[in-house]
mmCIF file of C-alpha atoms and ligand atoms in Angstrom:
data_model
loop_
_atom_site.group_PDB
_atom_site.id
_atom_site.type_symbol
_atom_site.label_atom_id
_atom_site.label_comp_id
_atom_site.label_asym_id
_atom_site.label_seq_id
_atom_site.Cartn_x
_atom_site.Cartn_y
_atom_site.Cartn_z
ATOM 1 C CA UNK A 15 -37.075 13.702 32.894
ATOM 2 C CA UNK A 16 -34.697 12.153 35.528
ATOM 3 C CA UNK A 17 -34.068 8.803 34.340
ATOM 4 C CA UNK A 18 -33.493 5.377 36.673
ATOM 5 C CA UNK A 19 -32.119 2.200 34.618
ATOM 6 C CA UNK A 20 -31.654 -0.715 37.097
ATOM 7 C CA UNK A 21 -29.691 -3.761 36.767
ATOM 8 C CA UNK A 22 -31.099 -6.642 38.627
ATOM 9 C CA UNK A 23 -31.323 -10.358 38.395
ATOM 10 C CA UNK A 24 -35.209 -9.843 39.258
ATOM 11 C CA UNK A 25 -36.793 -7.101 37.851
ATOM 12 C CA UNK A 26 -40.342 -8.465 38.633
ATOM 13 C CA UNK A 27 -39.234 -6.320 41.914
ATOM 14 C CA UNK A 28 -39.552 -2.913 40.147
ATOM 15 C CA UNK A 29 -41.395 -0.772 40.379
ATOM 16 C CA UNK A 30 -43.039 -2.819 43.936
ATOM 17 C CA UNK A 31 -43.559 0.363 46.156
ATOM 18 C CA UNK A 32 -42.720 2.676 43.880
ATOM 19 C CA UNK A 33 -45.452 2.197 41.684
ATOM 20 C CA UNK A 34 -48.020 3.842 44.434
ATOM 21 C CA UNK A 35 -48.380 7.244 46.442
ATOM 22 C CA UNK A 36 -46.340 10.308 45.435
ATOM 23 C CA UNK A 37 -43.394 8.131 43.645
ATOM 24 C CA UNK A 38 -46.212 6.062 41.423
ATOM 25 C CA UNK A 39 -48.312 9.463 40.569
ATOM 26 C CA UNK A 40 -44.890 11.199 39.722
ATOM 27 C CA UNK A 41 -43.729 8.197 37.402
ATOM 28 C CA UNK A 42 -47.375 7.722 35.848
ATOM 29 C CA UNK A 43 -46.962 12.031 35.432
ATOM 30 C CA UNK A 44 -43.204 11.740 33.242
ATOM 31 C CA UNK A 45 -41.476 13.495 35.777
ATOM 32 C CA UNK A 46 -38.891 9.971 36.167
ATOM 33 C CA UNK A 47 -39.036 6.808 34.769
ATOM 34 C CA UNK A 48 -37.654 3.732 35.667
ATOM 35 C CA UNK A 49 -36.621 1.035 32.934
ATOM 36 C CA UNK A 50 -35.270 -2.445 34.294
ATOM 37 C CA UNK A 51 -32.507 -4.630 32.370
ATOM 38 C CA UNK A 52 -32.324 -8.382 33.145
ATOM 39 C CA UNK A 53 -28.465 -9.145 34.006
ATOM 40 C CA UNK A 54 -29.183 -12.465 32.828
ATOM 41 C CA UNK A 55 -29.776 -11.493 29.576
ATOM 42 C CA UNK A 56 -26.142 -11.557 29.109
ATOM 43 C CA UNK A 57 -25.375 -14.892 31.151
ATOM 44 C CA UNK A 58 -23.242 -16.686 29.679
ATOM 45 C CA UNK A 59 -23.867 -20.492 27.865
ATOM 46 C CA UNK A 60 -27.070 -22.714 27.863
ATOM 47 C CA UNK A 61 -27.782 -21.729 31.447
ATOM 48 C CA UNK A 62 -26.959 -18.143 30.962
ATOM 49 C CA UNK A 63 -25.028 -18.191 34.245
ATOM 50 C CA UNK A 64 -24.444 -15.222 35.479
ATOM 51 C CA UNK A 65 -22.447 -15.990 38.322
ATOM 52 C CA UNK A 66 -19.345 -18.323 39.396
ATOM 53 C CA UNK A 67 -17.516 -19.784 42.177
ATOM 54 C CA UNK A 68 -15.420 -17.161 43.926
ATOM 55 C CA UNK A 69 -11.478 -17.184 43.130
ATOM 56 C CA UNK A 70 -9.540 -18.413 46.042
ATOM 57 C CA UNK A 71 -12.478 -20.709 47.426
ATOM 58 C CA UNK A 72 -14.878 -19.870 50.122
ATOM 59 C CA UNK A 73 -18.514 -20.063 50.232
ATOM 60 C CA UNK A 74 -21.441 -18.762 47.896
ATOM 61 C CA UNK A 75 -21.512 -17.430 44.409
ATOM 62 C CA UNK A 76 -19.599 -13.798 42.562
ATOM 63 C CA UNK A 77 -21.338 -11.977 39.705
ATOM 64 C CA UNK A 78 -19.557 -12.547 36.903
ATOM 65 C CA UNK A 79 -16.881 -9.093 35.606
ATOM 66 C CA UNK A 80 -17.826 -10.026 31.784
ATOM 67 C CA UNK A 81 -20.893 -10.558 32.298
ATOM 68 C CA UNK A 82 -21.592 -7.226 34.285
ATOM 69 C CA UNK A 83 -19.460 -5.109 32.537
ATOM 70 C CA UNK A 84 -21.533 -6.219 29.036
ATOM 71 C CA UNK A 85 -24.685 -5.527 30.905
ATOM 72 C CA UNK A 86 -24.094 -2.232 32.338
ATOM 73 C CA UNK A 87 -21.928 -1.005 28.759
ATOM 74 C CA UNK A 88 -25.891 -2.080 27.230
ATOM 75 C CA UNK A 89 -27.614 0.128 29.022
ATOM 76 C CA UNK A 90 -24.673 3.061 29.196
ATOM 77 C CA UNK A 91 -23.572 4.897 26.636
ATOM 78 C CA UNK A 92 -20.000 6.652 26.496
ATOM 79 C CA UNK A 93 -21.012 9.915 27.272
ATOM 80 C CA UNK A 94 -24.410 9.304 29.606
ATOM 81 C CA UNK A 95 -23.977 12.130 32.424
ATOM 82 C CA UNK A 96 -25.232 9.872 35.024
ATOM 83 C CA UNK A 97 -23.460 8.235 37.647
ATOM 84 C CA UNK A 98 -23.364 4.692 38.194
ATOM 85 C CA UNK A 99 -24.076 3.414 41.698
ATOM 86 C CA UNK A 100 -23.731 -0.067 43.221
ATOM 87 C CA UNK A 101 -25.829 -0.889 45.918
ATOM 88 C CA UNK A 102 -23.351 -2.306 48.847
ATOM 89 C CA UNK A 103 -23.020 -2.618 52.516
ATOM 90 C CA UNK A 104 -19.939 -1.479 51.585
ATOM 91 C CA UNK A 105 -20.888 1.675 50.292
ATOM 92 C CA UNK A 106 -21.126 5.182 51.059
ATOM 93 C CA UNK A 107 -23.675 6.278 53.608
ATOM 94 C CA UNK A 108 -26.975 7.474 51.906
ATOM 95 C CA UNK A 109 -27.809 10.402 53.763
ATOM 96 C CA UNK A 110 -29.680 13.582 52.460
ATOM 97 C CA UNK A 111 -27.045 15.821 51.352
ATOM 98 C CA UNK A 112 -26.358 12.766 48.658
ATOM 99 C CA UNK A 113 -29.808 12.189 47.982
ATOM 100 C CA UNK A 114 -30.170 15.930 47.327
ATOM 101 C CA UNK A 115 -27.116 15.777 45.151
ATOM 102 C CA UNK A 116 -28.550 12.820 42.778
ATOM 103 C CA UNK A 117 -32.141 14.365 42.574
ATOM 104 C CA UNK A 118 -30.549 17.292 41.407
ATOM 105 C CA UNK A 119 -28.671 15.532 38.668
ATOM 106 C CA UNK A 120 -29.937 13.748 35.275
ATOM 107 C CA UNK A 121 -30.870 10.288 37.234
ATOM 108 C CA UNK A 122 -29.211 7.223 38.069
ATOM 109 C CA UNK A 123 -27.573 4.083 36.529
ATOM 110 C CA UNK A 124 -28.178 1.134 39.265
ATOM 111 C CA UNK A 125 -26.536 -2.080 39.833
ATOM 112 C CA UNK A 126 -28.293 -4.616 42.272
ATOM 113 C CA UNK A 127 -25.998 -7.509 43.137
ATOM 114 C CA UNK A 128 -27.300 -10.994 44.661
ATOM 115 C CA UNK A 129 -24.949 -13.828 45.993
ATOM 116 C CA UNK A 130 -21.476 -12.983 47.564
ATOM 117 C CA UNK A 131 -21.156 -9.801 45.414
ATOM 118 C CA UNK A 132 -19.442 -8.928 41.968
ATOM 119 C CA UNK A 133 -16.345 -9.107 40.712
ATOM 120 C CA UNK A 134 -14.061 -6.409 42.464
ATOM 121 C CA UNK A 135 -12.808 -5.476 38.800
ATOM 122 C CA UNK A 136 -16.332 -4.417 37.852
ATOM 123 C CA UNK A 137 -16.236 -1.343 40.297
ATOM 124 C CA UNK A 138 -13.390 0.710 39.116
ATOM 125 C CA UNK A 139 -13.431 -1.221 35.600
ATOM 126 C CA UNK A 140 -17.028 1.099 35.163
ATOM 127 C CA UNK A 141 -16.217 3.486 37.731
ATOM 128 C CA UNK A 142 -18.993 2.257 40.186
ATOM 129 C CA UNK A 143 -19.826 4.423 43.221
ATOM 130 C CA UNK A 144 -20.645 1.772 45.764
ATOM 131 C CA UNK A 145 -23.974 3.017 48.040
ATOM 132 C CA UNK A 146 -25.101 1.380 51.230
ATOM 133 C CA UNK A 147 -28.458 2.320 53.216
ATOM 134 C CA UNK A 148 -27.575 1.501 56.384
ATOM 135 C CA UNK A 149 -25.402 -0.948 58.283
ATOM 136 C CA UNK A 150 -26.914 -4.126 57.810
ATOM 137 C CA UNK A 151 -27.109 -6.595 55.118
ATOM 138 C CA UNK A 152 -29.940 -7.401 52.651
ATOM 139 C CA UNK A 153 -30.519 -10.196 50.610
ATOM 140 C CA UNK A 154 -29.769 -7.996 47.307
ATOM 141 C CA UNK A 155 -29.563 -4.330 46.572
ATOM 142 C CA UNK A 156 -33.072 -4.260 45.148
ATOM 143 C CA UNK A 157 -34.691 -3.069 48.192
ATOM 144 C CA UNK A 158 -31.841 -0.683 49.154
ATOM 145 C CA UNK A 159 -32.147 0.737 45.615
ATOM 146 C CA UNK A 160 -35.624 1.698 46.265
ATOM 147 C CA UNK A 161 -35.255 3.343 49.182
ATOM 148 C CA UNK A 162 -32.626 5.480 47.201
ATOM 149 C CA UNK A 163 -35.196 6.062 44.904
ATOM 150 C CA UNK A 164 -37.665 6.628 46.956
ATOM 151 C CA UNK A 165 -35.981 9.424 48.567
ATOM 152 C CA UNK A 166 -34.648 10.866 45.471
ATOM 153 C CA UNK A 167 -37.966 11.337 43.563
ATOM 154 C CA UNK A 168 -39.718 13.227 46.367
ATOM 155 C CA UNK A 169 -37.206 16.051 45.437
ATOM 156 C CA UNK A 170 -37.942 16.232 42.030
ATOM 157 C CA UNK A 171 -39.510 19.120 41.548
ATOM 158 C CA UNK A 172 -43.626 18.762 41.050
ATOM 159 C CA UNK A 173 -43.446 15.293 43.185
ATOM 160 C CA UNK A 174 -44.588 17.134 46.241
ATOM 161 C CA UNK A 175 -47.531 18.402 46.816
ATOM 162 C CA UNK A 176 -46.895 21.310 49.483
ATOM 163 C CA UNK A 177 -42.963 21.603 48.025
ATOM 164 C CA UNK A 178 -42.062 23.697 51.125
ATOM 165 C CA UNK A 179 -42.869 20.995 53.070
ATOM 166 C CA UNK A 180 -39.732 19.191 52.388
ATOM 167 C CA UNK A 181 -37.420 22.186 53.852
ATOM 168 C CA UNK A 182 -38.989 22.143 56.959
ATOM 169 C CA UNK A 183 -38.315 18.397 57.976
ATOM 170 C CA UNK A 184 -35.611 16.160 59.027
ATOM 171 C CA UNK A 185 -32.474 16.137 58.302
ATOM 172 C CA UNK A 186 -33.395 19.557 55.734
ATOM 173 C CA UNK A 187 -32.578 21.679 58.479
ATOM 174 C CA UNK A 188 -30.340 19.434 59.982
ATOM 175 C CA UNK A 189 -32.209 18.593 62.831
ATOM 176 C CA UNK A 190 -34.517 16.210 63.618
ATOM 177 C CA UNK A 191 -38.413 17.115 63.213
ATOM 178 C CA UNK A 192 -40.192 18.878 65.473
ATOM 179 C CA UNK A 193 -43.838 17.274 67.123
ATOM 180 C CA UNK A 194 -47.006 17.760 64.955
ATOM 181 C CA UNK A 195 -50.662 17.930 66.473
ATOM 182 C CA UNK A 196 -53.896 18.373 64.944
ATOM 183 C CA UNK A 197 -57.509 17.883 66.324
ATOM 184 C CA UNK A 198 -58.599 17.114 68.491
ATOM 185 C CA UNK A 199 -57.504 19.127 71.056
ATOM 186 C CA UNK A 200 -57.844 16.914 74.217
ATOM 187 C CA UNK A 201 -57.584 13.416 72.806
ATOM 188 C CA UNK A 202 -57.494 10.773 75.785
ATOM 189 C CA UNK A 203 -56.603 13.765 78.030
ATOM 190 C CA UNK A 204 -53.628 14.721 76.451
ATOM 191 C CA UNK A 205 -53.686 18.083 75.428
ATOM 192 C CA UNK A 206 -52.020 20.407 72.710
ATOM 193 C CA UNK A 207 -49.295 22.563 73.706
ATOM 194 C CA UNK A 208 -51.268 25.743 74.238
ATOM 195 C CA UNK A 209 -48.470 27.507 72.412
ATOM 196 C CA UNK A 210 -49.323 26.035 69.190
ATOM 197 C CA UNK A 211 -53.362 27.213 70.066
ATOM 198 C CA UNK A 212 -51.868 31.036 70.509
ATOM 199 C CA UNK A 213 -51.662 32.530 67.022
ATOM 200 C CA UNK A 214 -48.331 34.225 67.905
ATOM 201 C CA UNK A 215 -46.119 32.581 64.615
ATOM 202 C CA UNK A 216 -42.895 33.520 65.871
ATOM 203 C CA UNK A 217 -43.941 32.344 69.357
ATOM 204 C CA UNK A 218 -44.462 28.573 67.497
ATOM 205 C CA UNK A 219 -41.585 29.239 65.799
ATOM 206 C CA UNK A 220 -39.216 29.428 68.154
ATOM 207 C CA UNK A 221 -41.352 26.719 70.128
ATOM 208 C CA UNK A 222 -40.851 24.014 67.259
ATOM 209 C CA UNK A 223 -36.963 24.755 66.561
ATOM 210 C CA UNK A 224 -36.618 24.219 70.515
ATOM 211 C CA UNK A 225 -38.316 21.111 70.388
ATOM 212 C CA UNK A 226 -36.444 20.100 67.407
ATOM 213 C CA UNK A 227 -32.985 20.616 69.216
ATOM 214 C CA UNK A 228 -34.126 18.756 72.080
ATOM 215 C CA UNK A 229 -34.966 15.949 70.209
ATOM 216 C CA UNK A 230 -31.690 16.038 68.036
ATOM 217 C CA UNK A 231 -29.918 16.495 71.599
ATOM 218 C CA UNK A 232 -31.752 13.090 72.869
ATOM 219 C CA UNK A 233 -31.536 11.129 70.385
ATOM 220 C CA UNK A 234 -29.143 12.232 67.661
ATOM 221 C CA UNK A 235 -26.327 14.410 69.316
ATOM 222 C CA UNK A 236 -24.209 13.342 66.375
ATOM 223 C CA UNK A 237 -26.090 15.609 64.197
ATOM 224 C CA UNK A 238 -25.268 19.076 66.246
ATOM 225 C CA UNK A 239 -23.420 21.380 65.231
ATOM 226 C CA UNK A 240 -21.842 22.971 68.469
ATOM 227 C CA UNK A 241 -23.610 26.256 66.609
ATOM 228 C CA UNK A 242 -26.819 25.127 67.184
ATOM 229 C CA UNK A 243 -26.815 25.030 70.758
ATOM 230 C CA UNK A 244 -28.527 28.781 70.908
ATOM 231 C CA UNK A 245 -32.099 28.742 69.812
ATOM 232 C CA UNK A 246 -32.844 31.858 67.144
HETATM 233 N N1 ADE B 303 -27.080 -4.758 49.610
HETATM 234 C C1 ADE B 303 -27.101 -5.539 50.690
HETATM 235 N N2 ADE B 303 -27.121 -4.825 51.819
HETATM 236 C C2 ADE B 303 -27.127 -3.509 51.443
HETATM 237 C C3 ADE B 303 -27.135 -2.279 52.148
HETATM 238 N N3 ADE B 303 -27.152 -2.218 53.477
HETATM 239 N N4 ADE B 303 -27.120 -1.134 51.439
HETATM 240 C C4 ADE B 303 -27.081 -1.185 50.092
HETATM 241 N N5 ADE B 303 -27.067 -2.306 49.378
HETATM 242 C C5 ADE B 303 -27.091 -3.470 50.038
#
């Protein structure tokens, strides 16, 4: 079973979205789980705080090193294969060659941060991969660690349905998706490409990988290889 353990200050979040569709009927199946851990539980004092002023001065509020590092040494053992990701602005890029490379592995140790952020000693102090989902900043790394998740368990294999379906799409192939139709056939007057009507497969073949470097050329020329400039 690949295994999710989350660290979060609110872990009334979990599992939100991924509770339904194909990542809800895939944890309800075993195939993951997800188990939350309450940071707070290891506050420290009456208040359990969690967090502190930042050294130096400045505004907001910095997750506390002791406090984190007792949290995340609770929930991972010496020798658990998994890595342990922070969810950061700062981070690496999700894309999904690194999605591909976690769903492949044994799961996923998470830390969400609130506030300001964590202590900088935390990171290499655990050995902390630090992940970001985009450039842009969330209120936490809750959300960001679902979409991670999200995009993770729809690789495991048995999640989806039609499995080929996810070699054919975006990013897969390294190219953005080509244009789907069904019926009907003339909806509002616009029609389906007759090619896609014409029962010749390598016809549509060649029709779809076309469209799907003209797309990438539009609207994503950063993902082109100079290589794919020929159609096959
Ligand atoms: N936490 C706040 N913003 C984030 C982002 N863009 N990616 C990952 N974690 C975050």
């Amino acid at each position: 079973m690949w295994r999710a353990d989350i660290l979060t200050l609110y872990p009334d979040m979990f599992p939100g979205p991924l509770g339904a569709s194909l990542s809800g009927d895939a944890l309800e199946r075993g195939i993951w789980s997800l188990a939350t851990h309450q940071i707070r539980d290891h506050g420290r004092g009456r208040h359990r705080a969690v967090d502190d002023t930042p050294a130096g001065g400045g505004p907001g509020m910095v997750l506390r090193a002791d406090v984190l590092g007792e949290a995340i040494d609770a929930v991972s053992v010496a020798d658990d294969p998994r890595p342990r990701l922070y969810m950061s602005p700062r981070g690496r890029r999700l894309d999904q060659a690194f999605v591909r490379e976690l769903a492949g592995g044994p799961g996923a140790i998470i830390l969400c941060g609130r506030f300001e952020g964590i202590d900088e000693r935390v990171i290499a102090g655990r050995d902390l991969i630090e992940v970001s989902i985009g450039d842009y900043v969330l209120s936490g790394g809750e959300l960001a660690a679902m979409v991670m998740l999200d995009a993770c368990v729809r690789l495991l294999p048995g999640v989806m349905g039609a499995s080929a379906s996810g070699e054919e799409e975006s990013f897969e192939s390294g190219l953005l998706e080509y244009p789907h139709y069904t019926r009907p056939r003339d909806w509002e007057g616009r029609m389906i490409p007759d090619i896609l009507l014409s029962g010749d497969h390598g016809a549509i073949a060649r029709w779809r990988r076309e469209q799907a470097l003209k797309l990438t050329r539009e609207r994503r020329p950063d993902l082109l290889d100079p290589r794919d400039d020929l159609p096959e």
